[in-house]
XYZ file of C-alpha atoms in Angstrom:
703
model
C -19.719 48.547 19.339
C -19.148 51.294 21.901
C -16.518 53.826 20.993
C -14.912 54.269 24.463
C -16.088 51.114 26.224
C -13.125 48.814 26.957
C -13.830 45.098 26.730
C -11.647 42.008 27.171
C -10.303 40.800 23.855
C -11.983 37.416 24.327
C -15.405 38.972 24.805
C -14.999 41.407 21.943
C -13.844 38.794 19.406
C -16.661 36.436 20.452
C -19.182 39.090 19.474
C -17.800 39.372 15.931
C -18.184 37.399 12.755
C -16.338 37.569 9.437
C -19.122 39.587 7.803
C -18.438 42.681 9.942
C -14.655 42.659 9.451
C -12.263 44.412 9.274
C -12.294 46.114 12.680
C -9.690 48.514 14.086
C -8.970 48.047 17.804
C -6.888 50.092 20.226
C -5.047 48.347 23.049
C -5.955 49.772 26.498
C -4.231 47.482 28.994
C -2.813 44.049 29.565
C -1.603 41.820 32.372
C 1.518 40.382 30.677
C 4.923 40.991 32.209
C 8.045 42.260 30.363
C 6.157 44.975 28.559
C 3.509 42.596 27.175
C 6.059 40.861 24.898
C 5.384 37.189 24.334
C 6.205 34.463 21.862
C 3.354 33.211 19.654
C 3.797 30.717 16.829
C 7.512 31.426 16.554
C 7.198 35.222 16.127
C 7.607 37.889 18.789
C 4.421 39.891 19.334
C 4.216 43.051 21.402
C 1.078 44.935 22.418
C 1.530 48.263 24.132
C -1.069 50.713 25.363
C -2.294 52.780 22.425
C -1.327 50.283 19.685
C -3.722 50.019 16.786
C -4.611 46.525 15.563
C -6.668 45.885 12.445
C -8.516 42.548 12.686
C -8.886 41.034 9.197
C -10.160 37.546 10.020
C -11.099 35.136 12.800
C -11.160 31.350 12.884
C -12.683 29.194 15.633
C -9.994 26.933 17.117
C -11.249 25.609 20.460
C -13.641 26.173 23.372
C -12.616 27.389 26.831
C -14.547 25.638 29.627
C -14.687 27.399 33.022
C -15.851 25.546 36.134
C -18.190 27.900 38.040
C -17.494 26.356 41.444
C -13.660 26.396 41.267
C -12.966 28.959 38.487
C -10.686 26.412 36.845
C -10.344 26.601 33.058
C -9.488 24.040 30.411
C -9.795 23.955 26.618
C -11.478 21.440 24.323
C -10.987 21.259 20.558
C -13.949 22.282 18.465
C -14.029 18.747 17.067
C -14.731 17.290 20.539
C -17.400 14.587 20.194
C -18.806 14.774 23.738
C -22.388 15.957 24.335
C -23.671 18.621 26.728
C -27.016 19.521 28.246
C -28.291 22.902 29.399
C -28.180 23.611 33.148
C -31.377 25.432 34.229
C -31.065 28.646 36.264
C -31.698 28.297 40.021
C -33.258 31.740 40.477
C -37.053 31.564 40.958
C -39.375 33.910 39.093
C -42.462 35.557 40.641
C -44.401 36.063 37.407
C -44.448 34.534 33.954
C -43.514 37.895 32.436
C -40.450 38.209 34.693
C -39.298 34.711 33.766
C -39.503 35.551 30.071
C -37.838 38.959 30.381
C -34.896 37.757 32.519
C -34.080 34.718 30.511
C -30.481 34.891 29.198
C -31.695 34.197 25.648
C -34.653 35.422 23.674
C -37.715 33.230 23.961
C -38.560 33.161 20.258
C -35.047 32.022 19.302
C -34.870 29.236 21.915
C -38.193 27.454 21.979
C -39.467 25.287 23.421
C -38.416 25.449 27.079
C -40.022 23.927 30.169
C -40.863 25.390 33.613
C -42.864 24.365 36.656
C -44.849 26.123 39.424
C -44.371 25.347 43.147
C -48.018 26.138 43.895
C -51.367 25.178 42.450
C -52.580 27.338 39.568
C -56.184 27.947 38.410
C -57.081 29.368 35.010
C -60.824 29.967 34.544
C -62.216 26.397 34.756
C -58.798 24.678 34.536
C -56.703 23.822 37.626
C -53.009 22.843 37.394
C -51.386 21.022 40.309
C -48.117 22.046 41.936
C -44.899 20.780 40.329
C -46.567 20.034 37.000
C -44.214 20.747 34.057
C -45.370 23.129 31.340
C -43.630 23.442 27.979
C -43.849 26.892 26.386
C -44.692 26.539 22.693
C -45.284 30.150 21.619
C -46.226 33.638 22.725
C -49.597 34.972 21.674
C -49.592 38.730 21.171
C -53.123 40.186 21.401
C -53.983 43.796 20.624
C -55.950 45.464 23.401
C -55.665 42.392 25.585
C -53.064 40.839 27.816
C -50.472 38.660 26.086
C -50.419 34.937 26.799
C -48.058 31.978 26.472
C -49.363 28.798 24.891
C -48.132 25.815 26.912
C -48.325 22.064 26.578
C -49.185 19.944 29.648
C -48.456 16.214 29.770
C -51.105 14.384 31.802
C -51.272 10.892 33.259
C -51.585 7.749 31.139
C -50.463 9.552 28.002
C -53.102 12.271 28.123
C -52.020 15.789 27.161
C -53.579 19.210 26.837
C -52.759 22.804 25.886
C -53.388 25.781 28.101
C -52.914 29.538 27.650
C -51.431 31.329 30.681
C -51.497 35.154 31.035
C -48.095 36.816 31.425
C -49.265 38.506 34.644
C -49.876 35.203 36.440
C -48.095 35.219 39.797
C -46.435 32.370 41.669
C -43.005 30.744 42.151
C -41.702 29.461 38.843
C -38.523 27.485 38.095
C -37.003 26.454 34.772
C -36.870 22.659 34.294
C -33.923 20.672 32.915
C -34.225 19.762 29.261
C -33.304 16.374 27.806
C -31.938 17.899 24.627
C -28.223 17.266 23.890
C -25.776 19.533 22.037
C -22.260 19.275 20.612
C -19.615 21.986 21.040
C -19.968 23.067 17.423
C -23.765 23.425 17.791
C -23.373 25.473 20.972
C -20.779 27.814 19.441
C -22.866 28.377 16.318
C -25.854 29.681 18.305
C -25.577 32.985 20.220
C -28.556 31.895 22.350
C -26.969 28.625 23.467
C -23.546 30.212 23.909
C -24.840 32.335 26.816
C -26.195 29.361 28.799
C -24.484 27.086 31.308
C -23.863 23.438 30.397
C -22.962 20.169 32.028
C -21.218 17.112 30.596
C -23.483 14.140 30.016
C -20.556 11.987 31.138
C -20.562 12.983 34.821
C -17.248 11.215 35.537
C -15.371 14.007 33.725
C -16.912 17.103 35.256
C -20.248 17.245 37.095
C -20.212 20.970 37.773
C -21.874 23.616 35.575
C -19.564 25.080 32.940
C -19.395 28.392 31.089
C -18.322 27.783 27.483
C -16.409 30.497 25.607
C -15.062 30.269 22.042
C -11.324 30.696 21.434
C -10.525 32.162 18.012
C -7.339 32.579 16.045
C -7.207 36.261 15.201
C -5.555 37.411 11.956
C -4.543 41.041 12.203
C -2.105 43.687 11.027
C -0.606 46.677 12.850
C 0.059 50.175 11.641
C 3.828 49.872 12.237
C 4.309 46.283 11.071
C 4.300 44.633 7.658
C 3.806 41.021 8.666
C 0.510 39.317 9.457
C -0.144 38.685 13.149
C -1.839 35.506 14.343
C -2.747 35.251 18.025
C -5.475 33.599 20.137
C -8.434 35.613 21.344
C -7.834 34.380 24.920
C -5.054 36.951 25.513
C -5.838 39.024 28.592
C -5.862 42.337 26.792
C -8.538 45.037 26.955
C -9.413 46.732 23.680
C -11.613 49.541 22.339
C -13.346 49.586 18.973
C -12.022 52.662 17.095
C -13.035 51.649 13.565
C -15.070 54.809 12.906
C -12.422 57.131 14.317
C -9.341 55.655 12.563
C -10.612 55.166 9.018
C -7.789 57.285 7.607
C -4.965 55.379 9.332
C -2.729 53.628 6.783
C -2.176 49.915 7.321
C 0.064 47.724 5.234
C -2.394 45.377 3.557
C -1.006 41.848 3.100
C -2.515 40.009 0.146
C -2.471 36.393 -0.840
C -1.941 35.512 -4.493
C -5.643 34.790 -4.817
C -6.428 38.259 -3.458
C -3.927 39.785 -5.898
C -6.027 38.343 -8.730
C -9.008 40.380 -7.491
C -7.107 43.661 -7.845
C -8.074 45.870 -10.818
C -6.044 45.682 -14.007
C -4.882 49.271 -13.482
C -2.826 48.081 -10.495
C -0.364 46.309 -12.827
C 2.543 46.443 -13.430
C 3.701 47.126 -9.874
C 6.509 46.367 -7.455
C 5.415 44.136 -4.568
C 7.199 43.057 -1.409
C 7.130 39.484 -0.105
C 5.798 39.487 3.470
C 5.668 35.713 3.967
C 7.528 33.268 1.746
C 6.162 29.954 0.465
C 6.113 26.803 2.536
C 9.286 24.757 2.812
C 7.629 21.730 1.146
C 6.622 23.389 -2.080
C 5.104 21.727 -5.142
C 7.641 23.459 -7.419
C 11.306 22.738 -8.213
C 11.951 25.719 -10.488
C 14.919 28.095 -10.272
C 12.873 31.156 -9.287
C 11.268 29.657 -6.182
C 14.398 29.773 -3.895
C 14.534 33.548 -4.491
C 11.085 34.057 -2.926
C 12.444 35.247 0.419
C 10.915 37.528 2.996
C 11.343 41.294 2.317
C 12.423 40.598 -1.299
C 10.776 42.539 -4.140
C 9.003 41.203 -7.220
C 7.494 42.821 -10.296
C 3.939 41.739 -11.053
C 3.405 42.539 -14.746
C -0.125 41.286 -15.284
C -2.676 38.693 -14.225
C -4.591 36.297 -16.412
C -5.580 32.725 -17.146
C -3.140 30.425 -18.946
C -3.825 27.023 -20.525
C -1.162 24.634 -19.194
C -0.128 21.049 -19.824
C 1.267 18.656 -17.207
C 4.070 16.505 -18.668
C 6.064 13.701 -17.026
C 9.096 11.722 -18.112
C 8.783 7.952 -18.160
C 10.318 5.891 -15.373
C 13.880 4.807 -16.080
C 17.210 4.628 -14.331
C 17.097 8.379 -13.840
C 14.694 10.029 -11.445
C 11.311 10.760 -12.950
C 10.687 14.455 -13.667
C 7.486 16.489 -14.018
C 6.876 19.762 -15.851
C 4.100 22.331 -16.050
C 4.227 23.671 -19.619
C 2.379 26.663 -21.013
C 0.643 26.224 -24.359
C 2.832 29.078 -25.621
C 5.741 26.624 -25.685
C 7.357 26.892 -29.131
C 8.897 23.436 -29.509
C 7.629 20.683 -31.799
C 6.502 17.219 -30.762
C 6.182 13.878 -32.483
C 3.896 11.135 -31.217
C 5.423 8.096 -29.538
C 3.784 4.679 -29.094
C 2.289 4.086 -25.675
C 2.973 0.996 -23.564
C 0.204 -0.920 -21.793
C 0.737 -3.437 -18.988
C -2.748 -4.954 -18.874
C -5.906 -5.362 -20.914
C -7.641 -2.888 -18.593
C -5.201 -0.181 -19.689
C -6.156 -0.984 -23.276
C -9.811 -0.555 -22.296
C -9.108 2.886 -20.762
C -7.157 3.954 -23.851
C -9.940 2.723 -26.155
C -12.517 4.740 -24.207
C -10.453 7.884 -24.739
C -9.651 7.346 -28.417
C -11.049 4.643 -30.757
C -9.144 2.893 -33.570
C -6.493 1.486 -31.273
C -3.979 -1.008 -32.676
C -1.261 -2.630 -30.538
C 1.524 -5.191 -30.815
C 2.017 -7.951 -28.230
C 5.466 -7.758 -26.574
C 5.186 -10.698 -24.116
C 3.937 -14.233 -24.673
C 0.703 -15.146 -22.881
C -0.205 -18.808 -22.543
C -3.680 -19.962 -23.414
C -5.799 -21.181 -20.499
C -8.954 -22.765 -21.862
C -10.448 -23.371 -18.391
C -10.423 -19.607 -17.729
C -11.163 -18.396 -21.237
C -7.788 -16.718 -21.691
C -6.544 -16.793 -25.307
C -2.904 -17.354 -26.198
C -0.836 -14.402 -27.429
C 2.613 -14.480 -29.019
C 5.267 -11.810 -29.295
C 4.697 -9.838 -32.479
C 0.942 -10.407 -32.712
C -0.898 -7.320 -33.882
C -4.303 -6.680 -32.323
C -6.981 -4.314 -33.528
C -8.989 -3.306 -30.436
C -12.620 -2.889 -31.494
C -14.912 -2.558 -28.476
C -15.789 -3.791 -24.989
C -18.516 -6.439 -24.723
C -20.113 -8.783 -22.206
C -19.159 -12.359 -23.073
C -19.690 -15.799 -21.552
C -16.425 -17.406 -20.399
C -15.788 -20.515 -18.267
C -13.552 -18.638 -15.758
C -12.187 -21.836 -14.209
C -15.517 -23.212 -13.003
C -15.295 -26.888 -12.015
C -18.894 -27.504 -13.110
C -18.267 -26.109 -16.559
C -20.569 -23.151 -15.926
C -19.836 -19.872 -17.692
C -19.834 -16.362 -16.255
C -20.748 -13.136 -17.971
C -17.756 -10.788 -17.797
C -16.476 -7.702 -19.597
C -13.902 -8.380 -22.307
C -12.262 -6.489 -25.132
C -13.301 -7.644 -28.577
C -10.139 -7.649 -30.717
C -9.096 -8.804 -34.151
C -5.733 -10.519 -34.412
C -4.081 -9.614 -37.704
C -2.339 -12.692 -39.155
C -0.117 -12.650 -42.214
C -1.066 -15.141 -44.926
C 1.490 -17.965 -45.578
C 3.348 -17.670 -48.888
C 2.952 -20.735 -51.122
C 5.074 -21.306 -54.191
C 2.248 -23.155 -55.892
C -0.152 -20.213 -55.590
C 1.566 -17.832 -57.981
C -1.511 -17.676 -60.169
C -3.679 -16.510 -57.266
C -1.364 -13.718 -56.136
C -2.997 -11.155 -58.406
C -6.420 -11.912 -56.913
C -5.120 -11.533 -53.368
C -3.211 -8.301 -53.753
C -5.701 -6.416 -51.581
C -5.846 -9.140 -48.914
C -2.564 -8.726 -47.056
C -3.704 -10.282 -43.814
C -6.507 -12.286 -42.339
C -8.280 -11.365 -39.089
C -9.006 -13.700 -36.171
C -11.577 -12.563 -33.614
C -10.585 -13.011 -29.945
C -11.846 -11.768 -26.579
C -9.482 -10.491 -23.872
C -10.992 -10.283 -20.342
C -10.354 -6.938 -18.679
C -8.517 -8.604 -15.783
C -6.063 -10.356 -18.126
C -2.408 -9.378 -17.772
C -0.154 -8.677 -20.736
C 2.255 -6.239 -22.321
C 1.375 -4.253 -25.433
C 2.836 -1.408 -27.480
C 0.734 0.980 -29.544
C 1.157 0.866 -33.315
C 1.270 4.344 -34.857
C 2.367 5.499 -38.298
C 2.085 9.234 -37.639
C 5.381 11.091 -38.268
C 3.922 14.602 -38.296
C 5.367 17.329 -36.045
C 2.846 19.036 -33.747
C 2.688 22.137 -31.639
C 1.610 21.668 -28.052
C -1.721 23.400 -28.585
C -2.462 21.192 -31.617
C -1.851 17.985 -29.659
C -4.495 18.975 -27.126
C -7.030 19.654 -29.863
C -6.514 16.538 -31.999
C -5.801 13.775 -29.450
C -7.155 12.578 -26.135
C -4.866 12.536 -23.109
C -2.698 10.939 -21.795
C -0.421 10.948 -24.832
C 3.222 9.896 -25.310
C 5.376 12.313 -27.303
C 8.973 13.335 -27.922
C 10.431 16.801 -28.504
C 12.001 16.861 -31.980
C 12.734 20.607 -32.128
C 13.445 22.810 -29.113
C 11.874 26.117 -28.149
C 14.342 28.709 -29.427
C 12.952 31.366 -27.065
C 14.276 29.463 -24.019
C 17.880 29.687 -22.899
C 17.777 26.005 -21.964
C 14.885 23.775 -22.992
C 14.510 21.133 -20.242
C 12.207 18.968 -22.378
C 14.874 18.200 -24.969
C 16.770 14.928 -24.594
C 14.030 12.741 -23.136
C 13.356 9.663 -25.290
C 9.677 9.829 -24.361
C 7.410 12.230 -22.483
C 3.847 11.636 -21.345
C 1.251 14.406 -21.457
C -0.749 13.662 -18.299
C -3.474 16.280 -18.608
C -4.439 19.880 -19.336
C -5.622 22.616 -17.018
C -6.716 26.238 -17.144
C -4.757 28.025 -14.415
C -5.109 31.586 -13.063
C -1.577 32.969 -13.179
C 0.450 36.077 -12.408
C 3.260 37.007 -14.786
C 6.204 38.116 -12.665
C 9.931 38.826 -12.779
C 12.756 39.987 -10.491
C 13.885 43.650 -10.453
C 17.443 42.723 -11.508
C 16.088 40.948 -14.649
C 12.727 42.579 -15.389
C 12.593 41.220 -18.951
C 12.938 37.551 -17.892
C 9.364 36.643 -16.896
C 7.751 33.529 -15.459
C 4.190 32.527 -14.578
C 3.088 31.847 -10.995
C 0.094 29.445 -10.712
C -1.754 31.127 -7.880
C -3.771 28.106 -6.762
C -0.675 25.970 -6.173
C 1.555 28.426 -4.280
C 1.029 30.129 -0.912
C 2.566 33.599 -0.762
C 1.786 36.832 1.098
C 2.736 40.120 -0.563
C 1.928 43.814 -0.346
C 1.951 46.474 -3.041
C 4.633 49.126 -2.695
C 5.100 52.575 -4.188
C 8.581 51.804 -5.524
C 9.143 52.829 -9.165
C 9.406 50.267 -11.935
C 12.968 49.482 -13.090
C 12.552 50.909 -16.610
C 11.811 54.357 -18.106
C 8.250 55.617 -18.161
C 6.071 53.805 -20.707
C 9.140 52.075 -22.206
C 9.037 48.503 -20.928
C 11.677 46.106 -22.241
C 11.062 43.166 -24.580
C 9.785 40.360 -22.361
C 10.814 36.695 -22.593
C 8.533 34.194 -20.882
C 9.671 30.918 -19.339
C 7.068 28.450 -20.593
C 8.390 25.353 -18.739
C 8.225 25.028 -14.935
C 9.486 21.919 -13.168
C 7.212 20.569 -10.411
C 7.394 17.695 -7.925
C 5.660 14.329 -7.972
C 3.302 15.640 -5.282
C 1.936 18.084 -7.834
C 1.045 15.167 -10.118
C -0.659 13.283 -7.267
C -2.711 16.338 -6.299
C -3.667 16.894 -9.938
C -4.821 13.297 -10.325
C -6.707 13.482 -7.036
C -8.739 16.432 -8.332
C -9.522 14.906 -11.718
C -9.813 11.127 -11.165
C -11.097 10.784 -7.617
C -14.083 8.689 -8.768
C -12.203 6.444 -11.188
C -13.197 2.786 -10.773
C -10.422 0.233 -10.146
C -9.782 -2.525 -12.698
C -11.855 -5.710 -12.252
C -10.491 -8.616 -10.277
C -9.969 -11.967 -11.994
C -12.285 -14.814 -10.947
C -11.063 -17.328 -8.397
C -9.094 -20.115 -10.052
C -10.397 -23.662 -9.579
C -7.613 -25.636 -7.858
C -9.007 -28.993 -9.011
C -8.153 -28.153 -12.599
C -4.435 -27.579 -11.964
C -3.432 -30.793 -13.772
C -5.431 -29.918 -16.817
C -3.944 -26.432 -16.765
C -0.439 -27.893 -16.949
C -1.409 -30.037 -19.916
C -3.012 -27.045 -21.583
C 0.059 -24.882 -21.054
C 2.275 -27.516 -22.727
C -0.148 -27.743 -25.594
C -0.295 -23.957 -25.883
C 3.482 -23.575 -25.877
C 3.797 -25.919 -28.854
C 0.993 -24.030 -30.616
C 2.679 -20.713 -29.893
C 5.993 -21.941 -31.262
C 4.271 -23.221 -34.384
C 2.445 -19.921 -34.810
C 5.661 -17.976 -34.260
C 7.595 -19.857 -36.962
C 4.781 -20.460 -39.418
C 6.356 -18.215 -42.057
C 9.901 -19.647 -41.664
C 10.811 -22.024 -44.546
C 14.084 -23.289 -42.982
C 14.454 -26.503 -40.961
C 11.676 -26.506 -38.328
C 12.770 -26.299 -34.705
C 10.621 -29.344 -33.866
C 12.536 -31.551 -36.323
C 15.844 -30.334 -34.919
C 14.687 -31.380 -31.466
C 13.597 -34.793 -32.760
C 17.042 -35.298 -34.250
C 18.549 -35.295 -30.801
C 15.742 -36.853 -28.798
C 13.788 -39.229 -31.031
C 16.476 -40.817 -33.253
C 17.101 -44.566 -32.986
C 19.412 -45.917 -30.315
C 22.983 -45.678 -31.408
C 25.360 -48.746 -31.262
C 27.884 -48.821 -28.429
C 31.160 -47.032 -29.038
C 34.059 -49.289 -30.273
C 36.823 -50.150 -27.805
C 39.869 -47.913 -27.898
C 42.515 -49.098 -30.382
C 45.423 -51.074 -28.985
C 48.838 -49.424 -28.540
C 51.792 -51.091 -30.365
C 53.965 -51.221 -27.267
C 54.143 -49.893 -23.761
C 56.888 -47.371 -24.493
C 55.876 -43.756 -24.970
C 56.133 -42.440 -28.522
C 59.246 -40.456 -29.388
C 59.004 -36.725 -29.685
C 59.186 -35.521 -33.295
C 61.181 -32.298 -33.899
C 58.968 -29.264 -34.626
C 61.514 -27.173 -36.521
C 60.269 -27.972 -40.024
C 56.820 -28.788 -41.289
C 56.315 -31.991 -43.156
C 55.559 -31.531 -46.842
C 52.272 -33.312 -46.426
C 51.086 -30.766 -43.929
C 51.581 -27.949 -46.377
C 49.060 -29.562 -48.683
C 46.316 -29.415 -46.088
C 45.938 -33.227 -45.870
C 46.352 -34.895 -42.493
C 48.781 -37.868 -42.349
C 47.638 -41.094 -40.720
C 48.699 -41.460 -37.108
C 51.529 -44.098 -36.990
C 51.049 -44.635 -33.312
C 47.484 -45.863 -33.600
C 46.746 -49.320 -34.921
C 44.166 -49.128 -37.693
C 42.499 -51.882 -39.669
C 41.686 -51.458 -43.333
C 38.274 -52.966 -42.816
C 37.331 -50.002 -40.631
C 38.084 -47.347 -43.285
C 34.717 -45.963 -44.423
C 33.910 -43.036 -46.647
C 30.966 -40.650 -45.954
C 29.400 -41.674 -49.253
C 29.171 -45.330 -48.181
C 26.980 -44.587 -45.131
C 23.491 -45.919 -45.753
C 20.535 -43.857 -44.715
C 18.320 -45.152 -41.946
C 15.124 -46.055 -43.751
C 13.235 -46.410 -40.495
C 14.046 -42.918 -39.398
C 11.551 -40.092 -39.792
C 14.217 -37.749 -41.140
C 15.723 -37.597 -44.618
C 19.148 -36.192 -43.740
C 22.389 -38.237 -43.304
C 23.733 -39.555 -39.994
C 27.470 -39.844 -39.417
C 28.597 -43.384 -38.582
C 29.556 -43.823 -34.949
C 32.727 -45.787 -35.782
C 33.973 -43.096 -38.098
C 33.160 -40.468 -35.477
C 35.173 -42.381 -32.871
C 38.133 -42.656 -35.240
C 38.049 -38.927 -35.958
C 37.889 -38.151 -32.237
C 40.900 -40.407 -31.539
C 42.879 -38.697 -34.272
C 42.110 -35.300 -32.833
C 43.217 -36.402 -29.373
C 46.556 -37.668 -30.735
C 47.134 -34.420 -32.610
C 46.524 -32.549 -29.373
C 48.876 -34.904 -27.567
C 51.491 -34.248 -30.206
C-alpha cells in the first residue's frame, strides 16, 4: 500500500487479509475528543498523532450498513440470515466497452451480468429490439480483430439464442437487476460483491440502496506498550502504511502458549513476563495457577510432549476430585474391583477387556414374560460375549423379539452330601457347575468385579497392560513429592490417557520446583524478556517436578466430549405389556421363594421355610384356660425382703401360695405327646403349662 497515502482505518483494514500480516501503521489524525482517549473492552486505549501500531491479526465481527439517501448507519452481525440483492447502477453507458471498463468489479470475476439497450440494435443479419435483455456470458479476445462479448438472448415462447456483440457498438445501455440472492457472509467474502450496492429482499426493513462495509476486530501491539490491543476497525482514525520504513522498530511480541511451543529449542530456558493472565473460570485448581498474575515473571525451562493420565476419585460424601497425572509419577498402584450399575456397563467393560467375572450385589427378580433371569446376592457370573437372542419381552401374543444380550455363565457351588464321600476324589477338579443365562443389555442390576490380582504397578505399566477406565488405589506414595494428593483415597478411577504438549515452568523465587503447563487447556499471553536466569551460568539447580495437577470437573467433561462424542446410548427396554401384570405378580412371588431356596441351598440348619410354617401352618391351638381363682378378696400381705428364703438360694422357684393350683394340672415336659398330624418333628409346649408359667411370672413381678 502507498507509503505516504493516508487512508481511514476502516478502509485500510478492509483491504487486508491475515496472509499479508503483520503490518505497521502510523496514526495521522483522529476525530475523538479528550486527546483521542477512549474506553474499549475495559482497557484505556490512546492513539496520538505519530503513534506506531503493529497489526497482528484481524477478525470479522459485523457489517456496517450505510443508507445512501440519508447517510444513516447501522450494524448487522455477520451471522445475519437475511438475503440481499445487487442494486444496478443508474448511470447509462454509451458503448459496450465503456460499460465493461467502468463497472465497479471486474467482468471475468463477476459473470454473468445482464444489460439492456434503449434503442434497436442490428448485427449483420440479426436485429435486436429495444429493451431486450442480454446476459453477458464471456469475452472473446481475438488477435488482429475487434474483441466481442458473447451474450445470451431469451426469446418468446421459450426460444433463446446467442449473439456476439462488438465492444465498439454504440447506444444507450443500462445494467439490469439480477434475481440472484446473497448472504452477508457471501458478500464479505468476495471483493467484487463488496464494492456493489445492495438492497434488502424484505422491503419493510429498508428499501433504500445500502453500502456494506466489514467491521473487523483488530489485534495489535504498540511500540511503547506490552499488552495486546483489541479495537474495532470502525474507529475514525487515518493511518499510513509504514511497514517497509519501520522494519527495525522493536515491538514487544506477545505470544500465546501455543506460539511459545513453536519457538526454537535454543530459546529455553528463559524468563518470560505474563502480559495477560488466564481466564477467571479456569480448568485447573492447582496451587500455581493463582500466582499467574499480570506483569509477574516465570521461568520456562523447556517444551515437550508428556504422556498424562486423567484420574478421578469416586463419588462419596466428600466432593469428587480430579487429577491430571504425569506418567513420571513414582507411586505404586494396586487394582481395585470396579462397580457396574447395569448390564450395559458390563457390555462396555467386556468390549474393552475380555475375561470379565463379576459378583451380583443386589437381588433381581425373575420376570419370565420379559425374559429377565433371576439373580441373587453373591452369584458369580462369568461374562462371555454379546449375542442376539430371542426373548418374549412382555408380548401379549407370546411373540419373541430379537435383542442384544450378554451371554454369561453363573458359577454355582455343588451341594455337599455326606453320602458321597466315595465320589469326592473323582470330583476334586470340579469345584463348581456352570449355568448358562442371558442378560438383556437394558436390564438393571448391581455388580462388582472379581479380581485376584495383588501386584503393585507403576502408572506407565497400568496403561500398557490394561484397558481404561480402571479402578486402582495408591499403596505407596511418590517420595519425590512434598505432599502426594493421591494417597488416602480408598479408590481412584483412571478415566483415560492423553499425550499433551507441555511447557515445564517454575517461579523465580523457587526455580528448582517445576510444574508442567498443558498448553492446550490454558489461555495465557507472555513475552520473552532479557532478564538473567536466577542461577549461575551453566549451573542449574537439581529440579523437582510436580507430577500431579488437580483439575476441575469441567476438564473431565471436555475430555470426554473430545473422546466419546459418538458413543451410542444404552438400549431402551421394550414396552411392558400391562395385561400381564397379574401374572407378573405371581411370577415375582414364585421367584422370591426360588431365590430364597437358592440362597440357602448350602445351609444345613433348620430351613427358614419350616420356621415360617411353625408359626403360620401349625394346627389351631385350644383356647387359653380361665385365670385361676383368688382365695379371698383381700390383697396378699407384703413379705419382708430383708433375707432371702433358703429355697431361693438353691435356684428352685417355690410354688406361689396365692394362686390356687390343682394337682391334676401339673404336667411335666416329658409327658407332652407329639402331634402326629403335624408336618414337623419337634416338640410343642402345652398351652396349659405355658399359661401357668406366665401366671407365675406375673406374680413374681407383682411381688
